[in-house]
PDB file of N, CA and C in Angstrom:
ATOM      1  N   UNK A   1      15.514  -3.458   7.526  1.00  0.00           N
ATOM      2  CA  UNK A   1      16.071  -2.732   6.419  1.00  0.00           C
ATOM      3  C   UNK A   1      16.867  -1.547   6.973  1.00  0.00           C
ATOM      4  N   UNK A   2      18.075  -1.388   6.509  1.00  0.00           N
ATOM      5  CA  UNK A   2      18.912  -0.262   6.902  1.00  0.00           C
ATOM      6  C   UNK A   2      19.093   0.637   5.687  1.00  0.00           C
ATOM      7  N   UNK A   3      18.788   1.907   5.859  1.00  0.00           N
ATOM      8  CA  UNK A   3      18.990   2.847   4.763  1.00  0.00           C
ATOM      9  C   UNK A   3      19.198   4.244   5.319  1.00  0.00           C
ATOM     10  N   UNK A   4      19.914   5.043   4.555  1.00  0.00           N
ATOM     11  CA  UNK A   4      20.146   6.431   4.952  1.00  0.00           C
ATOM     12  C   UNK A   4      18.894   7.249   4.668  1.00  0.00           C
ATOM     13  N   UNK A   5      18.685   8.268   5.453  1.00  0.00           N
ATOM     14  CA  UNK A   5      17.585   9.188   5.205  1.00  0.00           C
ATOM     15  C   UNK A   5      17.852   9.973   3.929  1.00  0.00           C
ATOM     16  N   UNK A   6      16.803  10.497   3.291  1.00  0.00           N
ATOM     17  CA  UNK A   6      17.018  11.312   2.086  1.00  0.00           C
ATOM     18  C   UNK A   6      17.952  12.482   2.396  1.00  0.00           C
ATOM     19  N   UNK A   7      18.782  12.827   1.444  1.00  0.00           N
ATOM     20  CA  UNK A   7      19.719  13.942   1.555  1.00  0.00           C
ATOM     21  C   UNK A   7      20.788  13.748   2.628  1.00  0.00           C
ATOM     22  N   UNK A   8      21.057  12.496   3.021  1.00  0.00           N
ATOM     23  CA  UNK A   8      22.116  12.204   3.981  1.00  0.00           C
ATOM     24  C   UNK A   8      23.249  11.500   3.246  1.00  0.00           C
ATOM     25  N   UNK A   9      24.464  11.999   3.442  1.00  0.00           N
ATOM     26  CA  UNK A   9      25.632  11.349   2.856  1.00  0.00           C
ATOM     27  C   UNK A   9      26.051  10.205   3.768  1.00  0.00           C
ATOM     28  N   UNK A  10      26.040   8.979   3.252  1.00  0.00           N
ATOM     29  CA  UNK A  10      26.426   7.818   4.053  1.00  0.00           C
ATOM     30  C   UNK A  10      27.078   6.777   3.161  1.00  0.00           C
ATOM     31  N   UNK A  11      27.930   5.961   3.752  1.00  0.00           N
ATOM     32  CA  UNK A  11      28.601   4.899   3.020  1.00  0.00           C
ATOM     33  C   UNK A  11      29.239   3.922   3.995  1.00  0.00           C
ATOM     34  N   UNK A  12      29.885   2.892   3.454  1.00  0.00           N
ATOM     35  CA  UNK A  12      30.480   1.839   4.272  1.00  0.00           C
ATOM     36  C   UNK A  12      31.992   1.813   4.070  1.00  0.00           C
ATOM     37  N   UNK A  13      32.723   1.710   5.178  1.00  0.00           N
ATOM     38  CA  UNK A  13      34.150   1.397   5.157  1.00  0.00           C
ATOM     39  C   UNK A  13      34.263  -0.098   5.429  1.00  0.00           C
ATOM     40  N   UNK A  14      34.821  -0.838   4.521  1.00  0.00           N
ATOM     41  CA  UNK A  14      34.964  -2.281   4.734  1.00  0.00           C
ATOM     42  C   UNK A  14      35.965  -2.550   5.855  1.00  0.00           C
ATOM     43  N   UNK A  15      35.938  -3.744   6.376  1.00  0.00           N
ATOM     44  CA  UNK A  15      36.758  -4.078   7.546  1.00  0.00           C
ATOM     45  C   UNK A  15      38.255  -3.918   7.294  1.00  0.00           C
ATOM     46  N   UNK A  16      38.706  -4.064   6.046  1.00  0.00           N
ATOM     47  CA  UNK A  16      40.141  -3.947   5.760  1.00  0.00           C
ATOM     48  C   UNK A  16      40.586  -2.515   5.453  1.00  0.00           C
ATOM     49  N   UNK A  17      39.683  -1.560   5.507  1.00  0.00           N
ATOM     50  CA  UNK A  17      40.023  -0.168   5.239  1.00  0.00           C
ATOM     51  C   UNK A  17      40.339   0.559   6.541  1.00  0.00           C
ATOM     52  N   UNK A  18      41.211   1.582   6.473  1.00  0.00           N
ATOM     53  CA  UNK A  18      41.555   2.316   7.701  1.00  0.00           C
ATOM     54  C   UNK A  18      40.349   3.055   8.256  1.00  0.00           C
ATOM     55  N   UNK A  19      40.263   3.117   9.563  1.00  0.00           N
ATOM     56  CA  UNK A  19      39.154   3.797  10.243  1.00  0.00           C
ATOM     57  C   UNK A  19      39.638   5.180  10.685  1.00  0.00           C
ATOM     58  N   UNK A  20      39.701   6.085   9.743  1.00  0.00           N
ATOM     59  CA  UNK A  20      40.194   7.428  10.009  1.00  0.00           C
ATOM     60  C   UNK A  20      39.171   8.465   9.570  1.00  0.00           C
ATOM     61  N   UNK A  21      39.370   9.699  10.015  1.00  0.00           N
ATOM     62  CA  UNK A  21      38.494  10.805   9.621  1.00  0.00           C
ATOM     63  C   UNK A  21      38.400  10.897   8.098  1.00  0.00           C
ATOM     64  N   UNK A  22      39.542  10.954   7.440  1.00  0.00           N
ATOM     65  CA  UNK A  22      39.580  11.131   5.980  1.00  0.00           C
ATOM     66  C   UNK A  22      38.916   9.967   5.254  1.00  0.00           C
ATOM     67  N   UNK A  23      39.240   8.723   5.655  1.00  0.00           N
ATOM     68  CA  UNK A  23      38.658   7.545   5.004  1.00  0.00           C
ATOM     69  C   UNK A  23      37.150   7.510   5.200  1.00  0.00           C
ATOM     70  N   UNK A  24      36.698   7.872   6.400  1.00  0.00           N
ATOM     71  CA  UNK A  24      35.265   7.852   6.686  1.00  0.00           C
ATOM     72  C   UNK A  24      34.539   8.945   5.900  1.00  0.00           C
ATOM     73  N   UNK A  25      35.106  10.129   5.853  1.00  0.00           N
ATOM     74  CA  UNK A  25      34.485  11.223   5.098  1.00  0.00           C
ATOM     75  C   UNK A  25      34.365  10.849   3.618  1.00  0.00           C
ATOM     76  N   UNK A  26      35.407  10.225   3.071  1.00  0.00           N
ATOM     77  CA  UNK A  26      35.364   9.800   1.671  1.00  0.00           C
ATOM     78  C   UNK A  26      34.333   8.699   1.455  1.00  0.00           C
ATOM     79  N   UNK A  27      34.253   7.753   2.377  1.00  0.00           N
ATOM     80  CA  UNK A  27      33.278   6.658   2.251  1.00  0.00           C
ATOM     81  C   UNK A  27      31.854   7.181   2.316  1.00  0.00           C
ATOM     82  N   UNK A  28      31.634   8.209   3.132  1.00  0.00           N
ATOM     83  CA  UNK A  28      30.286   8.770   3.269  1.00  0.00           C
ATOM     84  C   UNK A  28      29.772   9.295   1.942  1.00  0.00           C
ATOM     85  N   UNK A  29      30.664   9.718   1.075  1.00  0.00           N
ATOM     86  CA  UNK A  29      30.258  10.243  -0.230  1.00  0.00           C
ATOM     87  C   UNK A  29      29.968   9.185  -1.272  1.00  0.00           C
ATOM     88  N   UNK A  30      30.140   7.902  -0.930  1.00  0.00           N
ATOM     89  CA  UNK A  30      29.926   6.835  -1.911  1.00  0.00           C
ATOM     90  C   UNK A  30      28.470   6.413  -2.029  1.00  0.00           C
ATOM     91  N   UNK A  31      27.642   6.817  -1.079  1.00  0.00           N
ATOM     92  CA  UNK A  31      26.225   6.459  -1.146  1.00  0.00           C
ATOM     93  C   UNK A  31      25.934   5.164  -0.427  1.00  0.00           C
ATOM     94  N   UNK A  32      24.699   5.042   0.026  1.00  0.00           N
ATOM     95  CA  UNK A  32      24.297   3.869   0.789  1.00  0.00           C
ATOM     96  C   UNK A  32      22.841   3.577   0.495  1.00  0.00           C
ATOM     97  N   UNK A  33      22.603   2.639  -0.414  1.00  0.00           N
ATOM     98  CA  UNK A  33      21.234   2.266  -0.740  1.00  0.00           C
ATOM     99  C   UNK A  33      20.666   1.340   0.320  1.00  0.00           C
ATOM    100  N   UNK A  34      19.379   1.033   0.253  1.00  0.00           N
ATOM    101  CA  UNK A  34      18.740   0.158   1.234  1.00  0.00           C
ATOM    102  C   UNK A  34      19.458  -1.187   1.349  1.00  0.00           C
ATOM    103  N   UNK A  35      19.594  -1.675   2.569  1.00  0.00           N
ATOM    104  CA  UNK A  35      20.260  -2.939   2.828  1.00  0.00           C
ATOM    105  C   UNK A  35      19.393  -3.777   3.757  1.00  0.00           C
ATOM    106  N   UNK A  36      19.055  -4.974   3.314  1.00  0.00           N
ATOM    107  CA  UNK A  36      18.304  -5.917   4.140  1.00  0.00           C
ATOM    108  C   UNK A  36      19.300  -6.588   5.090  1.00  0.00           C
ATOM    109  N   UNK A  37      19.377  -6.090   6.319  1.00  0.00           N
ATOM    110  CA  UNK A  37      20.349  -6.605   7.282  1.00  0.00           C
ATOM    111  C   UNK A  37      20.158  -8.075   7.611  1.00  0.00           C
ATOM    112  N   UNK A  38      18.949  -8.589   7.472  1.00  0.00           N
ATOM    113  CA  UNK A  38      18.725  -9.997   7.794  1.00  0.00           C
ATOM    114  C   UNK A  38      19.258 -10.929   6.714  1.00  0.00           C
ATOM    115  N   UNK A  39      19.659 -10.384   5.569  1.00  0.00           N
ATOM    116  CA  UNK A  39      20.221 -11.193   4.491  1.00  0.00           C
ATOM    117  C   UNK A  39      21.746 -11.232   4.613  1.00  0.00           C
ATOM    118  N   UNK A  40      22.271 -12.389   5.001  1.00  0.00           N
ATOM    119  CA  UNK A  40      23.714 -12.541   5.169  1.00  0.00           C
ATOM    120  C   UNK A  40      24.434 -12.265   3.854  1.00  0.00           C
ATOM    121  N   UNK A  41      23.879 -12.714   2.737  1.00  0.00           N
ATOM    122  CA  UNK A  41      24.541 -12.499   1.443  1.00  0.00           C
ATOM    123  C   UNK A  41      24.574 -11.016   1.072  1.00  0.00           C
ATOM    124  N   UNK A  42      23.509 -10.261   1.371  1.00  0.00           N
ATOM    125  CA  UNK A  42      23.520  -8.817   1.093  1.00  0.00           C
ATOM    126  C   UNK A  42      24.532  -8.108   1.979  1.00  0.00           C
ATOM    127  N   UNK A  43      24.551  -8.467   3.257  1.00  0.00           N
ATOM    128  CA  UNK A  43      25.530  -7.858   4.166  1.00  0.00           C
ATOM    129  C   UNK A  43      26.944  -8.130   3.676  1.00  0.00           C
ATOM    130  N   UNK A  44      27.208  -9.364   3.305  1.00  0.00           N
ATOM    131  CA  UNK A  44      28.541  -9.757   2.861  1.00  0.00           C
ATOM    132  C   UNK A  44      28.953  -9.018   1.591  1.00  0.00           C
ATOM    133  N   UNK A  45      28.061  -8.965   0.609  1.00  0.00           N
ATOM    134  CA  UNK A  45      28.405  -8.311  -0.658  1.00  0.00           C
ATOM    135  C   UNK A  45      28.596  -6.810  -0.508  1.00  0.00           C
ATOM    136  N   UNK A  46      27.970  -6.211   0.485  1.00  0.00           N
ATOM    137  CA  UNK A  46      28.090  -4.767   0.712  1.00  0.00           C
ATOM    138  C   UNK A  46      29.177  -4.426   1.720  1.00  0.00           C
ATOM    139  N   UNK A  47      29.830  -5.455   2.301  1.00  0.00           N
ATOM    140  CA  UNK A  47      30.918  -5.211   3.241  1.00  0.00           C
ATOM    141  C   UNK A  47      30.481  -4.882   4.640  1.00  0.00           C
ATOM    142  N   UNK A  48      29.222  -5.154   4.979  1.00  0.00           N
ATOM    143  CA  UNK A  48      28.714  -4.872   6.322  1.00  0.00           C
ATOM    144  C   UNK A  48      28.962  -6.111   7.178  1.00  0.00           C
ATOM    145  N   UNK A  49      30.034  -6.039   7.975  1.00  0.00           N
ATOM    146  CA  UNK A  49      30.476  -7.164   8.793  1.00  0.00           C
ATOM    147  C   UNK A  49      31.241  -6.609   9.988  1.00  0.00           C
ATOM    148  N   UNK A  50      31.465  -7.425  10.999  1.00  0.00           N
ATOM    149  CA  UNK A  50      32.288  -6.946  12.108  1.00  0.00           C
ATOM    150  C   UNK A  50      33.629  -6.411  11.593  1.00  0.00           C
ATOM    151  N   UNK A  51      34.006  -5.266  12.106  1.00  0.00           N
ATOM    152  CA  UNK A  51      35.235  -4.605  11.665  1.00  0.00           C
ATOM    153  C   UNK A  51      34.992  -3.523  10.629  1.00  0.00           C
ATOM    154  N   UNK A  52      33.830  -3.551   9.997  1.00  0.00           N
ATOM    155  CA  UNK A  52      33.467  -2.514   9.028  1.00  0.00           C
ATOM    156  C   UNK A  52      32.846  -1.336   9.774  1.00  0.00           C
ATOM    157  N   UNK A  53      32.573  -0.251   9.065  1.00  0.00           N
ATOM    158  CA  UNK A  53      31.963   0.914   9.694  1.00  0.00           C
ATOM    159  C   UNK A  53      30.989   1.574   8.729  1.00  0.00           C
ATOM    160  N   UNK A  54      29.922   2.116   9.282  1.00  0.00           N
ATOM    161  CA  UNK A  54      28.988   2.940   8.522  1.00  0.00           C
ATOM    162  C   UNK A  54      29.378   4.386   8.819  1.00  0.00           C
ATOM    163  N   UNK A  55      29.618   5.158   7.759  1.00  0.00           N
ATOM    164  CA  UNK A  55      30.078   6.537   7.902  1.00  0.00           C
ATOM    165  C   UNK A  55      29.047   7.500   7.339  1.00  0.00           C
ATOM    166  N   UNK A  56      28.983   8.679   7.959  1.00  0.00           N
ATOM    167  CA  UNK A  56      28.045   9.698   7.513  1.00  0.00           C
ATOM    168  C   UNK A  56      28.614  11.079   7.816  1.00  0.00           C
ATOM    169  N   UNK A  57      28.239  12.036   6.970  1.00  0.00           N
ATOM    170  CA  UNK A  57      28.551  13.437   7.233  1.00  0.00           C
ATOM    171  C   UNK A  57      27.263  14.067   7.743  1.00  0.00           C
ATOM    172  N   UNK A  58      27.339  14.679   8.917  1.00  0.00           N
ATOM    173  CA  UNK A  58      26.139  15.267   9.511  1.00  0.00           C
ATOM    174  C   UNK A  58      25.758  16.552   8.795  1.00  0.00           C
ATOM    175  N   UNK A  59      24.563  17.041   9.093  1.00  0.00           N
ATOM    176  CA  UNK A  59      24.113  18.282   8.473  1.00  0.00           C
ATOM    177  C   UNK A  59      24.926  19.484   8.945  1.00  0.00           C
ATOM    178  N   UNK A  60      25.731  19.313   9.983  1.00  0.00           N
ATOM    179  CA  UNK A  60      26.595  20.383  10.464  1.00  0.00           C
ATOM    180  C   UNK A  60      28.030  20.218   9.975  1.00  0.00           C
ATOM    181  N   UNK A  61      28.281  19.196   9.143  1.00  0.00           N
ATOM    182  CA  UNK A  61      29.599  18.986   8.572  1.00  0.00           C
ATOM    183  C   UNK A  61      30.526  18.093   9.377  1.00  0.00           C
ATOM    184  N   UNK A  62      30.066  17.568  10.501  1.00  0.00           N
ATOM    185  CA  UNK A  62      30.874  16.624  11.271  1.00  0.00           C
ATOM    186  C   UNK A  62      30.841  15.260  10.588  1.00  0.00           C
ATOM    187  N   UNK A  63      31.815  14.426  10.900  1.00  0.00           N
ATOM    188  CA  UNK A  63      31.876  13.081  10.336  1.00  0.00           C
ATOM    189  C   UNK A  63      31.607  12.084  11.455  1.00  0.00           C
ATOM    190  N   UNK A  64      30.651  11.177  11.235  1.00  0.00           N
ATOM    191  CA  UNK A  64      30.299  10.155  12.219  1.00  0.00           C
ATOM    192  C   UNK A  64      30.643   8.781  11.647  1.00  0.00           C
ATOM    193  N   UNK A  65      31.258   7.952  12.484  1.00  0.00           N
ATOM    194  CA  UNK A  65      31.651   6.608  12.076  1.00  0.00           C
ATOM    195  C   UNK A  65      31.155   5.615  13.123  1.00  0.00           C
ATOM    196  N   UNK A  66      30.271   4.717  12.713  1.00  0.00           N
ATOM    197  CA  UNK A  66      29.769   3.664  13.597  1.00  0.00           C
ATOM    198  C   UNK A  66      30.496   2.367  13.235  1.00  0.00           C
ATOM    199  N   UNK A  67      31.450   1.979  14.068  1.00  0.00           N
ATOM    200  CA  UNK A  67      32.225   0.758  13.827  1.00  0.00           C
ATOM    201  C   UNK A  67      31.404  -0.439  14.303  1.00  0.00           C
ATOM    202  N   UNK A  68      31.212  -1.403  13.412  1.00  0.00           N
ATOM    203  CA  UNK A  68      30.432  -2.600  13.725  1.00  0.00           C
ATOM    204  C   UNK A  68      31.335  -3.595  14.446  1.00  0.00           C
ATOM    205  N   UNK A  69      30.977  -3.927  15.682  1.00  0.00           N
ATOM    206  CA  UNK A  69      31.781  -4.871  16.452  1.00  0.00           C
ATOM    207  C   UNK A  69      31.147  -6.259  16.506  1.00  0.00           C
ATOM    208  N   UNK A  70      29.808  -6.310  16.408  1.00  0.00           N
ATOM    209  CA  UNK A  70      29.134  -7.601  16.509  1.00  0.00           C
ATOM    210  C   UNK A  70      27.780  -7.535  15.809  1.00  0.00           C
ATOM    211  N   UNK A  71      27.453  -8.591  15.080  1.00  0.00           N
ATOM    212  CA  UNK A  71      26.122  -8.734  14.472  1.00  0.00           C
ATOM    213  C   UNK A  71      25.559 -10.057  14.961  1.00  0.00           C
ATOM    214  N   UNK A  72      24.365 -10.003  15.534  1.00  0.00           N
ATOM    215  CA  UNK A  72      23.744 -11.207  16.071  1.00  0.00           C
ATOM    216  C   UNK A  72      22.347 -11.352  15.482  1.00  0.00           C
ATOM    217  N   UNK A  73      22.107 -12.496  14.866  1.00  0.00           N
ATOM    218  CA  UNK A  73      20.798 -12.762  14.274  1.00  0.00           C
ATOM    219  C   UNK A  73      20.220 -14.003  14.935  1.00  0.00           C
ATOM    220  N   UNK A  74      18.981 -13.896  15.409  1.00  0.00           N
ATOM    221  CA  UNK A  74      18.338 -15.025  16.084  1.00  0.00           C
ATOM    222  C   UNK A  74      16.930 -15.208  15.538  1.00  0.00           C
ATOM    223  N   UNK A  75      16.485 -16.448  15.524  1.00  0.00           N
ATOM    224  CA  UNK A  75      15.114 -16.763  15.127  1.00  0.00           C
ATOM    225  C   UNK A  75      14.474 -17.558  16.253  1.00  0.00           C
ATOM    226  N   UNK A  76      13.339 -17.060  16.711  1.00  0.00           N
ATOM    227  CA  UNK A  76      12.558 -17.744  17.742  1.00  0.00           C
ATOM    228  C   UNK A  76      11.167 -17.970  17.167  1.00  0.00           C
ATOM    229  N   UNK A  77      10.872 -19.213  16.811  1.00  0.00           N
ATOM    230  CA  UNK A  77       9.588 -19.502  16.159  1.00  0.00           C
ATOM    231  C   UNK A  77       9.548 -18.805  14.808  1.00  0.00           C
ATOM    232  N   UNK A  78       8.609 -17.886  14.632  1.00  0.00           N
ATOM    233  CA  UNK A  78       8.504 -17.155  13.372  1.00  0.00           C
ATOM    234  C   UNK A  78       9.079 -15.737  13.485  1.00  0.00           C
ATOM    235  N   UNK A  79       9.587 -15.409  14.666  1.00  0.00           N
ATOM    236  CA  UNK A  79      10.107 -14.065  14.896  1.00  0.00           C
ATOM    237  C   UNK A  79      11.618 -14.044  14.699  1.00  0.00           C
ATOM    238  N   UNK A  80      12.076 -13.101  13.887  1.00  0.00           N
ATOM    239  CA  UNK A  80      13.510 -12.911  13.678  1.00  0.00           C
ATOM    240  C   UNK A  80      13.939 -11.632  14.365  1.00  0.00           C
ATOM    241  N   UNK A  81      15.089 -11.680  14.972  1.00  0.00           N
ATOM    242  CA  UNK A  81      15.631 -10.462  15.556  1.00  0.00           C
ATOM    243  C   UNK A  81      17.082 -10.324  15.120  1.00  0.00           C
ATOM    244  N   UNK A  82      17.509  -9.100  15.009  1.00  0.00           N
ATOM    245  CA  UNK A  82      18.868  -8.817  14.581  1.00  0.00           C
ATOM    246  C   UNK A  82      19.373  -7.660  15.417  1.00  0.00           C
ATOM    247  N   UNK A  83      20.568  -7.797  15.932  1.00  0.00           N
ATOM    248  CA  UNK A  83      21.165  -6.686  16.661  1.00  0.00           C
ATOM    249  C   UNK A  83      22.563  -6.428  16.132  1.00  0.00           C
ATOM    250  N   UNK A  84      22.907  -5.161  16.084  1.00  0.00           N
ATOM    251  CA  UNK A  84      24.230  -4.730  15.659  1.00  0.00           C
ATOM    252  C   UNK A  84      24.760  -3.834  16.765  1.00  0.00           C
ATOM    253  N   UNK A  85      25.949  -4.158  17.251  1.00  0.00           N
ATOM    254  CA  UNK A  85      26.551  -3.338  18.294  1.00  0.00           C
ATOM    255  C   UNK A  85      27.905  -2.833  17.833  1.00  0.00           C
ATOM    256  N   UNK A  86      28.328  -1.739  18.431  1.00  0.00           N
ATOM    257  CA  UNK A  86      29.615  -1.181  18.065  1.00  0.00           C
ATOM    258  C   UNK A  86      29.874   0.124  18.776  1.00  0.00           C
ATOM    259  N   UNK A  87      30.834   0.859  18.253  1.00  0.00           N
ATOM    260  CA  UNK A  87      31.264   2.108  18.841  1.00  0.00           C
ATOM    261  C   UNK A  87      31.070   3.245  17.849  1.00  0.00           C
ATOM    262  N   UNK A  88      30.560   4.351  18.346  1.00  0.00           N
ATOM    263  CA  UNK A  88      30.340   5.531  17.507  1.00  0.00           C
ATOM    264  C   UNK A  88      31.441   6.551  17.770  1.00  0.00           C
ATOM    265  N   UNK A  89      32.055   7.034  16.687  1.00  0.00           N
ATOM    266  CA  UNK A  89      33.068   8.078  16.758  1.00  0.00           C
ATOM    267  C   UNK A  89      32.538   9.277  15.974  1.00  0.00           C
ATOM    268  N   UNK A  90      32.707  10.471  16.504  1.00  0.00           N
ATOM    269  CA  UNK A  90      32.275  11.675  15.795  1.00  0.00           C
ATOM    270  C   UNK A  90      33.433  12.678  15.813  1.00  0.00           C
ATOM    271  N   UNK A  91      33.789  13.141  14.608  1.00  0.00           N
ATOM    272  CA  UNK A  91      34.811  14.167  14.477  1.00  0.00           C
ATOM    273  C   UNK A  91      34.129  15.471  14.103  1.00  0.00           C
ATOM    274  N   UNK A  92      34.611  16.575  14.647  1.00  0.00           N
ATOM    275  CA  UNK A  92      34.082  17.883  14.243  1.00  0.00           C
ATOM    276  C   UNK A  92      34.497  18.142  12.795  1.00  0.00           C
ATOM    277  N   UNK A  93      34.126  19.274  12.246  1.00  0.00           N
ATOM    278  CA  UNK A  93      34.422  19.579  10.843  1.00  0.00           C
ATOM    279  C   UNK A  93      35.900  19.423  10.529  1.00  0.00           C
ATOM    280  N   UNK A  94      36.760  19.731  11.460  1.00  0.00           N
ATOM    281  CA  UNK A  94      38.204  19.577  11.276  1.00  0.00           C
ATOM    282  C   UNK A  94      38.705  18.512  12.241  1.00  0.00           C
ATOM    283  N   UNK A  95      39.484  17.546  11.722  1.00  0.00           N
ATOM    284  CA  UNK A  95      39.951  16.452  12.598  1.00  0.00           C
ATOM    285  C   UNK A  95      40.886  16.951  13.692  1.00  0.00           C
TER     286      UNK A  95
END
């Protein structure tokens, strides 16, 4: 389950949206409810896919953008594992 901590501004930039300071800051204000990452349909409907980004405004006013580059889901017996890799960008209060 992926979810923002209480009192944290977070949101998703879909893969077709620009990955900029302004776009990320605006997306962070849209909210981010709990997301079951192991559910492909939930990920798809929420826009969490390679090329998308999870954006957040830090408690110090900086903007953080985690660009999703790869999502890998594997099942071994009864154990499921999921990994998400990407690049983290952080802008100070002013771009």
